[in-house]
Coordinates of C-alpha atoms in Angstrom, one line a residue:
X535 CA -7.6 10.6 -9.3
X536 CA -10.8 11.9 -7.7
X537 CA -9.6 15.6 -8.3
X538 CA -8.8 14.8 -12.0
X539 CA -12.3 13.3 -12.5
X540 CA -13.9 16.3 -10.9
X541 CA -12.0 18.7 -13.2
X542 CA -12.9 16.6 -16.3
X543 CA -16.5 16.6 -15.3
X544 CA -16.5 20.4 -15.3
X545 CA -14.2 21.1 -18.4
X546 CA -14.9 17.9 -20.5
X547 CA -18.2 16.4 -19.6
X548 CA -18.7 15.0 -23.1
X549 CA -15.4 13.1 -22.8
X550 CA -16.7 11.3 -19.7
X551 CA -20.1 10.6 -21.2
X552 CA -18.3 9.0 -24.2
X553 CA -16.2 7.0 -21.9
X554 CA -19.2 5.7 -20.0
X555 CA -21.0 4.8 -23.3
X556 CA -18.0 2.9 -24.8
X557 CA -17.3 1.1 -21.5
X558 CA -21.0 0.1 -21.3
X559 CA -20.9 -1.3 -24.8
X560 CA -17.7 -3.3 -24.2
X561 CA -19.0 -4.5 -20.8
X562 CA -22.3 -5.7 -22.3
X563 CA -20.4 -7.6 -25.1
X564 CA -18.0 -9.1 -22.6
X565 CA -20.7 -10.4 -20.2
X566 CA -22.8 -11.7 -23.2
X567 CA -20.0 -13.7 -24.7
X568 CA -21.1 -13.1 -28.3
X569 CA -24.0 -10.9 -29.3
X570 CA -25.6 -9.4 -32.5
X571 CA -25.8 -5.7 -33.1
X572 CA -29.6 -5.6 -33.1
X573 CA -29.8 -7.6 -29.8
X574 CA -27.2 -5.3 -28.3
X575 CA -29.0 -2.1 -29.5
X576 CA -32.2 -3.3 -27.8
X577 CA -30.4 -4.2 -24.5
X578 CA -28.7 -0.7 -24.5
X579 CA -32.0 1.1 -25.5
X580 CA -30.3 2.7 -28.5
X581 CA -30.6 2.4 -32.3
X582 CA -28.5 0.2 -34.5
X583 CA -27.3 3.3 -36.5
X584 CA -25.9 5.0 -33.3
X585 CA -24.5 1.7 -32.2
X586 CA -22.8 0.9 -35.5
X587 CA -20.5 4.0 -35.3
X588 CA -19.3 3.0 -31.8
X589 CA -18.8 -0.6 -32.7
X590 CA -16.7 0.4 -35.8
X591 CA -14.5 2.6 -33.5
X592 CA -14.0 -0.1 -30.8
X593 CA -13.3 -2.7 -33.6
X594 CA -10.7 -0.3 -35.2
X595 CA -9.1 0.0 -31.7
X596 CA -8.7 -3.7 -31.6
X597 CA -11.1 -4.0 -28.6
X598 CA -13.8 -5.9 -30.4
X599 CA -13.9 -8.9 -32.9
X600 CA -16.7 -9.0 -35.4
X601 CA -17.7 -11.9 -37.6
X602 CA -20.9 -13.4 -39.1
X603 CA -21.9 -14.9 -35.7
X604 CA -21.7 -11.5 -34.0
X605 CA -19.5 -9.4 -31.8
X606 CA -17.2 -10.6 -29.0
X607 CA -14.6 -8.8 -26.9
X608 CA -10.9 -9.2 -27.8
X609 CA -8.3 -10.0 -25.2
X610 CA -7.1 -6.4 -25.4
X611 CA -10.7 -5.3 -24.7
X612 CA -10.9 -7.6 -21.7
X613 CA -7.7 -6.2 -20.3
X614 CA -8.8 -2.6 -20.8
X615 CA -12.1 -3.2 -19.0
X616 CA -10.1 -4.7 -16.1
X617 CA -7.8 -1.7 -15.9
X618 CA -10.6 1.0 -16.1
X619 CA -13.1 -0.7 -13.9
X620 CA -12.1 1.3 -10.7
X621 CA -12.3 4.6 -12.7
X622 CA -15.7 3.7 -14.1
X623 CA -17.0 2.8 -10.6
X624 CA -16.0 6.3 -9.5
X625 CA -17.8 7.8 -12.5
X626 CA -21.0 5.9 -11.6
X627 CA -20.7 6.8 -7.9
X628 CA -20.4 3.1 -7.0
X629 CA -17.1 3.2 -5.1
X630 CA -18.6 5.5 -2.4
X631 CA -21.7 3.3 -2.1
X632 CA -19.6 0.3 -1.7
X633 CA -17.6 1.8 1.2
X634 CA -20.7 3.2 2.9
X635 CA -22.4 -0.2 3.0
X636 CA -19.2 -2.1 3.9
X637 CA -18.4 0.2 6.8
X638 CA -22.0 0.2 8.2
X639 CA -22.3 -3.5 8.3
X640 CA -18.7 -4.3 9.1
X641 CA -18.2 -6.4 5.9
X642 CA -14.8 -7.4 4.4
X643 CA -15.8 -6.3 0.9
X644 CA -18.8 -4.9 -1.0
X645 CA -19.0 -5.2 -4.8
X646 CA -21.6 -3.2 -6.6
X647 CA -22.4 -3.5 -10.4
X648 CA -24.3 -1.0 -12.4
X649 CA -28.1 -1.4 -13.1
X650 CA -31.1 -3.2 -11.7
X651 CA -31.5 -7.0 -12.0
X652 CA -35.3 -6.5 -11.8
X653 CA -35.4 -4.9 -15.2
X654 CA -32.1 -5.8 -16.9
X655 CA -31.0 -9.4 -17.7
X656 CA -27.5 -7.9 -18.4
X657 CA -27.3 -6.7 -14.8
X658 CA -28.1 -10.2 -13.6
X659 CA -25.4 -11.6 -15.8
X660 CA -23.0 -9.0 -14.4
X661 CA -23.9 -10.1 -10.9
X662 CA -23.0 -13.6 -11.8
X663 CA -19.7 -12.5 -13.3
X664 CA -18.9 -10.4 -10.2
X665 CA -19.9 -13.3 -7.9
X666 CA -17.7 -15.7 -9.7
X667 CA -14.8 -13.3 -9.5
X668 CA -15.2 -13.0 -5.7
X669 CA -15.4 -16.7 -5.2
X670 CA -12.1 -17.2 -7.1
X671 CA -10.5 -14.5 -5.0
X672 CA -11.3 -15.9 -1.7
X673 CA -11.2 -19.7 -2.3
X674 CA -8.1 -21.6 -1.0
X675 CA -6.8 -25.0 -2.1
X676 CA -9.0 -28.1 -1.4
X677 CA -12.0 -26.3 0.0
X678 CA -15.5 -27.5 0.4
X679 CA -17.8 -24.9 -1.0
X680 CA -21.5 -24.9 -0.3
X681 CA -23.9 -23.2 -2.9
X682 CA -27.6 -22.5 -2.8
X683 CA -30.0 -22.5 -5.8
X684 CA -31.7 -19.7 -7.7
X685 CA -31.3 -17.8 -10.9
X686 CA -28.5 -15.6 -9.6
X687 CA -26.5 -18.5 -8.4
X688 CA -26.9 -20.1 -11.9
X689 CA -25.3 -17.0 -13.4
X690 CA -22.4 -17.3 -11.0
X691 CA -22.0 -20.9 -12.1
X692 CA -22.1 -19.8 -15.8
X693 CA -19.3 -17.3 -15.3
X694 CA -16.9 -19.7 -13.5
X695 CA -14.0 -21.2 -15.5
X696 CA -11.1 -23.6 -14.9
X697 CA -9.0 -22.4 -12.0
X698 CA -5.9 -23.8 -10.2
X699 CA -7.2 -22.9 -6.7
X700 CA -10.6 -24.6 -7.4
X701 CA -9.5 -27.8 -9.1
X702 CA -8.9 -29.5 -5.8
X703 CA -12.2 -28.3 -4.3
X704 CA -15.7 -29.8 -3.8
X705 CA -18.8 -28.1 -4.6
X706 CA -21.9 -29.2 -2.6
X707 CA -25.5 -28.0 -2.3
X708 CA -26.3 -26.0 0.8
X709 CA -29.7 -27.7 1.1
X710 CA -32.1 -30.0 -0.7
X711 CA -34.0 -29.1 -3.9
X712 CA -36.8 -26.5 -4.0
X713 CA -38.9 -28.4 -6.5
X714 CA -38.5 -25.6 -9.0
X715 CA -36.8 -25.8 -12.4
X716 CA -34.0 -28.4 -12.3
X717 CA -31.4 -25.9 -13.7
X718 CA -32.1 -23.6 -10.7
X719 CA -31.7 -26.2 -8.0
X720 CA -28.7 -26.2 -5.7
X721 CA -27.7 -29.7 -6.9
X722 CA -27.6 -28.7 -10.5
X723 CA -25.7 -25.5 -9.7
X724 CA -23.1 -27.3 -7.6
X725 CA -22.4 -29.8 -10.3
X726 CA -22.1 -27.0 -13.0
X727 CA -19.7 -25.1 -10.9
X728 CA -17.6 -28.2 -10.5
X729 CA -17.6 -29.2 -14.1
X730 CA -16.7 -25.5 -15.1
X731 CA -13.8 -25.3 -12.7
X732 CA -12.5 -28.9 -12.9
X733 CA -13.5 -29.5 -9.3
X734 CA -15.5 -32.3 -7.7
X735 CA -18.9 -32.4 -6.4
X736 CA -21.4 -34.3 -4.2
X737 CA -25.2 -34.0 -4.4
X738 CA -28.1 -34.2 -1.9
X739 CA -31.2 -35.9 -3.4
X740 CA -33.8 -34.9 -0.9
X741 CA -36.7 -32.4 -1.1
X742 CA -36.1 -29.0 0.4
X743 CA -39.3 -28.7 2.3
X744 CA -40.0 -31.5 4.7
X745 CA -42.5 -32.3 7.5
X746 CA -40.9 -32.9 10.9
X747 CA -41.6 -36.6 10.8
X748 CA -40.0 -37.0 7.3
X749 CA -37.1 -34.9 8.4
X750 CA -36.3 -37.0 11.4
X751 CA -36.7 -40.2 9.3
X752 CA -34.2 -39.0 6.7
X753 CA -31.7 -38.0 9.4
X754 CA -31.6 -41.6 10.4
X755 CA -30.5 -42.8 7.0
X756 CA -26.8 -43.5 7.0
X757 CA -26.2 -42.5 3.4
X758 CA -28.0 -39.1 3.8
X759 CA -26.4 -38.5 7.1
X760 CA -22.9 -39.0 5.6
X761 CA -23.5 -36.6 2.8
X762 CA -25.0 -34.0 5.2
X763 CA -21.9 -34.3 7.4
X764 CA -19.7 -33.8 4.4
X765 CA -21.7 -30.7 3.4
X766 CA -21.3 -29.3 7.0
X767 CA -17.5 -29.4 6.5
X768 CA -17.9 -26.4 4.1
X769 CA -15.8 -23.5 5.1
X770 CA -17.2 -21.2 2.2
X771 CA -20.8 -20.7 1.3
X772 CA -22.0 -18.6 -1.6
X773 CA -25.8 -17.9 -1.6
X774 CA -28.6 -15.8 -2.8
X775 CA -31.2 -13.8 -0.8
X776 CA -34.9 -13.4 -1.4
X777 CA -38.0 -11.6 -0.2
X778 CA -39.8 -13.5 2.4
X779 CA -43.3 -13.8 0.9
X780 CA -42.0 -14.5 -2.6
X781 CA -39.8 -17.3 -1.2
X782 CA -42.6 -18.6 1.0
X783 CA -44.8 -19.0 -2.2
X784 CA -41.9 -20.8 -4.1
X785 CA -41.4 -23.1 -1.2
X786 CA -45.2 -23.8 -1.0
X787 CA -45.2 -22.9 2.7
X788 CA -48.6 -23.6 4.3
X789 CA -51.2 -20.8 4.7
X790 CA -51.0 -20.8 8.5
X791 CA -47.1 -20.4 8.5
X792 CA -47.4 -17.7 5.7
X793 CA -49.9 -15.8 7.7
X794 CA -47.7 -16.0 10.8
X795 CA -44.7 -14.8 8.9
X796 CA -46.7 -11.8 7.5
X797 CA -48.0 -10.9 10.9
X798 CA -44.5 -11.1 12.4
X799 CA -43.1 -8.8 9.7
X800 CA -40.9 -11.3 7.8
X801 CA -39.0 -9.4 5.2
X802 CA -36.2 -11.7 4.0
X803 CA -35.2 -15.4 3.4
X804 CA -31.9 -17.1 3.2
X805 CA -31.0 -20.7 3.8
X806 CA -34.5 -21.5 4.7
X807 CA -34.5 -18.9 7.5
X808 CA -37.0 -16.0 7.5
X809 CA -35.8 -12.7 9.0
X810 CA -37.6 -9.5 10.1
X811 CA -36.4 -6.0 9.3
X812 CA -34.0 -6.0 12.2
X813 CA -32.3 -9.3 11.1
X814 CA -34.0 -11.4 13.7
X815 CA -34.8 -15.0 12.9
X816 CA -38.6 -15.5 12.9
X817 CA -39.0 -19.0 11.4
X818 CA -36.8 -21.9 10.2
X819 CA -38.1 -24.3 7.6
X820 CA -37.3 -28.0 8.4
X821 CA -34.7 -28.5 5.7
X822 CA -31.8 -30.9 5.1
X823 CA -28.5 -29.3 4.8
X824 CA -26.7 -26.4 6.4
X825 CA -27.9 -25.0 9.7
X826 CA -27.5 -21.5 10.9
X827 CA -24.8 -22.6 13.4
X828 CA -22.9 -24.1 10.4
X829 CA -23.0 -20.8 8.6
X830 CA -21.9 -19.0 11.7
X831 CA -18.7 -21.0 11.8
X832 CA -17.9 -20.5 8.1
X833 CA -14.5 -18.8 7.1
X834 CA -16.3 -16.9 4.4
X835 CA -20.0 -16.2 3.7
X836 CA -20.6 -14.6 0.3
X837 CA -24.1 -13.1 -0.5
X838 CA -25.0 -12.4 -4.1
X839 CA -28.4 -10.7 -4.9
X840 CA -29.8 -7.8 -6.7
X841 CA -32.8 -5.8 -7.8
X842 CA -34.5 -2.8 -6.3
X843 CA -37.3 -5.2 -5.1
X844 CA -34.8 -7.1 -2.9
X845 CA -33.0 -4.1 -1.4
X846 CA -34.8 -4.2 1.9
X847 CA -34.6 -7.9 2.2
X848 CA -30.8 -7.8 1.6
X849 CA -30.5 -5.2 4.3
X850 CA -32.4 -7.5 6.7
X851 CA -30.1 -10.3 6.1
X852 CA -27.1 -8.1 6.6
X853 CA -28.4 -7.0 9.9
X854 CA -28.3 -10.8 11.0
X855 CA -24.6 -10.0 10.8
X856 CA -23.0 -13.1 9.3
X857 CA -22.2 -11.9 5.8
X858 CA -18.5 -11.4 5.0
X859 CA -18.7 -10.5 1.3
X860 CA -21.6 -8.8 -0.6
X861 CA -22.2 -8.6 -4.3
X862 CA -25.2 -6.6 -5.3
X863 CA -26.4 -4.3 -8.0
X864 CA -26.8 -0.5 -7.9
X865 CA -30.6 -0.5 -7.5
X866 CA -30.4 -2.8 -4.4
X867 CA -27.5 -0.7 -3.0
X868 CA -29.5 2.5 -3.3
X869 CA -32.4 1.0 -1.3
X870 CA -30.0 -0.5 1.3
X871 CA -28.5 3.0 1.9
X872 CA -32.0 4.5 2.3
X873 CA -32.7 1.9 5.0
X874 CA -29.6 3.2 6.9
X875 CA -31.3 6.5 7.6
X876 CA -34.9 5.4 8.0

């Protein structure tokens, strides 16, 4: 296959360009669910006139359905995308990137989606779709699945659907709430995932950031303790990753701790733990939920994150060495690869 692609690139470069363009159009429509032509043209940075010709072709091939509400992908179009995804990954050079990162960090699987989540809402949606697909692949019957909060995890939840393997499972928040938008909190995302898949869920109604005295008091409450013990039964966790200083601001970390994190070279945050460039834990927030020792005993740890701005932070978490599966975008992958040689 690789040899055929190389020959086509030399003899029929226009053919491959057309394939990429039509794949991108179909893929945007699939991830969007239903979309108007004007909105799609803006997302693809093209004109409605150019897009109209491609849409007419794809509709004639039975790959798109178009009505007054907009465009949506047909079942034939969905099946075609699934079949050609490995080929397109080769065309975008993503297969090689996936294997390089997988081999360097000793991961089970790396999935890279095209684009940059920092600048493209579509790429973040695709991260969510890919994260949901990975979760469905690795979950077994009657699992307890822990999830964190954040916009990327919200996209994963959106792209989940009813699944036989997930129906007997429980979704639980990995930790308490951040105090941010309700729809981005781990509790909300866990309940959304359960409702979308037909699974069950349990919630943890405590703040994420606690003082030591408040933390110790909560841990004496029998109801809270029972829920936490249930959460710590999770064998799968799917989580996001963030930049240390960005997350410190979101978590309203005090000035003294923030200054200490900066001085120590904190680069990344995950699960309330702050890591330096080499993956060393610098600081742990006193939070209720999963501990690092719980995560180290998991059967499957799935990290989902993207954006060029997060590339170095993702690499730092990978160096901690507990991830099994990584779902990232192309921009983050390029930065991670650069860190391997720096």
